[in-house]
Each structure stands twice: as C-alpha cells, then as structure tokens.
Coordinates of C-alpha atoms in Angstrom, one line a residue:
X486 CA -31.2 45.6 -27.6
X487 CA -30.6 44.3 -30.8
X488 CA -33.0 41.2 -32.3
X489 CA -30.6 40.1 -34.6
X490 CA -27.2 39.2 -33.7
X491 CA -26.2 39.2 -37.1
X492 CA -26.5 43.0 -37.1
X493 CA -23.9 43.2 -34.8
X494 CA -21.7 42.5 -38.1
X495 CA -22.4 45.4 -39.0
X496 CA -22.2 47.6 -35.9
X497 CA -19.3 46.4 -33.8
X498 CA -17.9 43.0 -35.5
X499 CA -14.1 44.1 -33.9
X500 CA -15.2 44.7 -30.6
X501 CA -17.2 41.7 -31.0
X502 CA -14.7 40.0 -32.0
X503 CA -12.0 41.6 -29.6
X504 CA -14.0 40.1 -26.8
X505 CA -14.4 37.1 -28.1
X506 CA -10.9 36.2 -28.5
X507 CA -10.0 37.6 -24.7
X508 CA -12.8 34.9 -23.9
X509 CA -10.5 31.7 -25.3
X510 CA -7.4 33.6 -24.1
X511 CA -8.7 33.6 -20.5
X512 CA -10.7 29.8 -21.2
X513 CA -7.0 28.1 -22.2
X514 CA -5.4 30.3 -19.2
X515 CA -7.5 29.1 -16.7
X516 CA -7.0 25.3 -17.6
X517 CA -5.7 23.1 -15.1
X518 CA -3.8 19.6 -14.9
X519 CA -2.7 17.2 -17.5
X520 CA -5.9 18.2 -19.9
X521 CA -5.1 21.3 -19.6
X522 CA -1.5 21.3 -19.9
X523 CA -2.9 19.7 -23.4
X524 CA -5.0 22.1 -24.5
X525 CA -2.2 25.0 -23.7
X526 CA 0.2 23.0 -25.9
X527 CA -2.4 22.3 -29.0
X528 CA -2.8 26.5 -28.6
X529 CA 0.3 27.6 -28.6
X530 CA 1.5 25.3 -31.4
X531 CA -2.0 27.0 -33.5
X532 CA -0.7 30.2 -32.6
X533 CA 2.5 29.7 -34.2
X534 CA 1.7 27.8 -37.2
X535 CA -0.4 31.1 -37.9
X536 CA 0.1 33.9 -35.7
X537 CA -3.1 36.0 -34.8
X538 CA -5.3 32.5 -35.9
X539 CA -7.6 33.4 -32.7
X540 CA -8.5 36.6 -33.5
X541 CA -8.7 35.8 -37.4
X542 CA -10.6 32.3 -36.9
X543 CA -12.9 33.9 -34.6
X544 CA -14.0 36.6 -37.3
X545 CA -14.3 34.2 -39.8
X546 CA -16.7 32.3 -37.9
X547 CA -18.4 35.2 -36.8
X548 CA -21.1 34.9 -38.7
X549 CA -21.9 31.6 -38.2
X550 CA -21.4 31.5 -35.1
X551 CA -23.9 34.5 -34.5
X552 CA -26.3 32.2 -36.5
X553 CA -25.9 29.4 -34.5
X554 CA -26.9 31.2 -31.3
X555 CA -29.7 32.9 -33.0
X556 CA -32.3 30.9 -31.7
X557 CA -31.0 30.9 -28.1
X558 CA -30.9 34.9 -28.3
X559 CA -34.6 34.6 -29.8
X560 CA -35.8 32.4 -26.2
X561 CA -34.0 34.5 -23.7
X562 CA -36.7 35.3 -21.2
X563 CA -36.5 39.4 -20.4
X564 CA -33.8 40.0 -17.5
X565 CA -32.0 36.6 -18.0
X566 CA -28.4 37.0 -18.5
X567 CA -27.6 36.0 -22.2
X568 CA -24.7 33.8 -20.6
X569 CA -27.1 32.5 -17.8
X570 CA -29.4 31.2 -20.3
X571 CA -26.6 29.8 -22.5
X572 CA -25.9 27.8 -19.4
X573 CA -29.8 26.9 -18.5
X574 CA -29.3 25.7 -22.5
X575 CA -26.3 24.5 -22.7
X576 CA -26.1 21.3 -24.9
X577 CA -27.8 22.8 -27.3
X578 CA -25.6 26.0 -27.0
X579 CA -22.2 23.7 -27.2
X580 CA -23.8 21.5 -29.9
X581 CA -24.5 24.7 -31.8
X582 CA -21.0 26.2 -31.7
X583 CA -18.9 22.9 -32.3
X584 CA -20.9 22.5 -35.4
X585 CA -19.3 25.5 -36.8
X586 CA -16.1 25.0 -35.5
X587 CA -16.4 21.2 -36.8
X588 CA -17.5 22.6 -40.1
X589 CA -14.6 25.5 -40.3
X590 CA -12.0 22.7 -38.8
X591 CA -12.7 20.0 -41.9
X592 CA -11.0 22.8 -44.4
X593 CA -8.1 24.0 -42.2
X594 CA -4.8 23.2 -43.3
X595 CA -3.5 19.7 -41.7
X596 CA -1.6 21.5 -38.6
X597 CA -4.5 23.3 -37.1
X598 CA -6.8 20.5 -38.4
X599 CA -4.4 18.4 -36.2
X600 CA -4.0 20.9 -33.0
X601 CA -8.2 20.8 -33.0
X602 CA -8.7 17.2 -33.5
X603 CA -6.3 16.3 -31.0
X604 CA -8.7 18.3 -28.3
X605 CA -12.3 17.2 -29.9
X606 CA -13.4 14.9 -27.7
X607 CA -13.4 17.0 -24.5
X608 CA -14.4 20.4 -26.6
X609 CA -17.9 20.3 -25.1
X610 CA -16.5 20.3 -22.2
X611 CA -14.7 23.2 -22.6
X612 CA -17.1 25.5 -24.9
X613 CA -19.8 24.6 -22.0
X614 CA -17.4 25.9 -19.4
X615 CA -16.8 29.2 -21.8
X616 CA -20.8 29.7 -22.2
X617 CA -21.0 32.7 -19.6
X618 CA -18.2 34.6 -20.9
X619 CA -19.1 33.9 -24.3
X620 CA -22.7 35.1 -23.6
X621 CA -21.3 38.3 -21.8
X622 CA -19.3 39.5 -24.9
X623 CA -22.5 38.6 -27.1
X624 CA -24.9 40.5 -24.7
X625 CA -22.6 43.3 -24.0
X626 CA -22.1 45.0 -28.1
X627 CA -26.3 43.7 -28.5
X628 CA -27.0 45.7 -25.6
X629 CA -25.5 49.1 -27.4

C-alpha cells in the first residue's frame, strides 16, 4: 500500500480518476425528493455547459484533493476500511474536500460557479454521504 496518495498521480491518476467520477455519477443517481430533484438539475445543466466537466474537474482537483485526505490516509488504523474511517472522521473529511472544491469553484466560469453555489449549503451533506465510495476508489489504486 502506498504512503503517499499523491503517488497515485503518477501510477493510476485515470483509473483514479475513472472511479472517482462513477462515485458522483452514482451519488447524484441515488438522490431522492425535491433536494435531489435539485441537485440532478444543477448536474445536468454542468454537464452541458461543458460536456465531460466531471471527469475533467475531478482530474484537475486530483491533486488537491489527494492532499487534502493526506492526513486521514496517514491515521488510518491497519485493517480499517479507508472509507470506514473517512466516515469515523467525517467532518474533517467533508471540510477537507469542500475546501478544494470551494477553492476550484471561486475561478469557474459564472455557469458552473452558479450550478455549485446553488447546491452549497447542503454539499456536506452530500460529500459526507459519498465518503465510503470515495474512500473505496482511493483505497482500491493505493492498494496496487
């Protein structure tokens, strides 16, 4: 298992990516009700301003992202689930990934800006629910 996540730029950054971007796929699927019906709409319309943005965005951010969760990878006690201890950690997880999306989301151009800030204040919400997936695809290219 790799100690650096960041090396995983250099060994599998599409697969990681890949994974990554079936994880929001499957996160906005699996939405429900008014909020989600929202959150459907906001993705679909940043899909079309920019077709491919997930997969794109998601590389972008890869790095930082990897950086972000850095420390969590660094305290994950030996047979813990990376996902399962994203969850046991998970404020600081969300907090950690919004920042970068927050940061990344301040320079977009005013559609996607708008599509994001329109689904801010429940994004916690929703990275926190992604954190076991998310963790999975991680876990699964370290483990190689």
């Amino acid at each position: 298992m790799s100690d650096s996540l960041l090396s995983l730029l250099d060994t599998d950054r599409a697969g990681v990516v890949g994974d990554l971007a079936v994880v929001i796929d499957a996160e906005v699927s699996d939405q429900k009700g008014l909020s989600g019906a929202a959150v459907k709409t906001a993705y679909a319309a940043a899909q079309k301003v920019k077709p491919g943005v997930v997969k794109s965005a998601t590389d972008k951010m890869l790095p930082d992202f990897l950086s972000a969760l850095q420390p969590l990878w660094d305290s994950k006690p030996a047979g813990v689930a990376f996902g399962d201890h994203l969850v046991a950690n998970s404020d600081t997880a969300a907090e950690a990934l919004l920042t970068v999306t927050d940061d990344q989301a301040s320079t977009a151009k005013p559609a996607l800006a708008k599509a994001y800030n329109s689904l801010r204040g429940k994004a916690k919400g929703y990275v926190v629910a992604a954190l076991p997936r998310v963790g999975a695809a991680i876990e699964k290219h370290a483990a190689r």
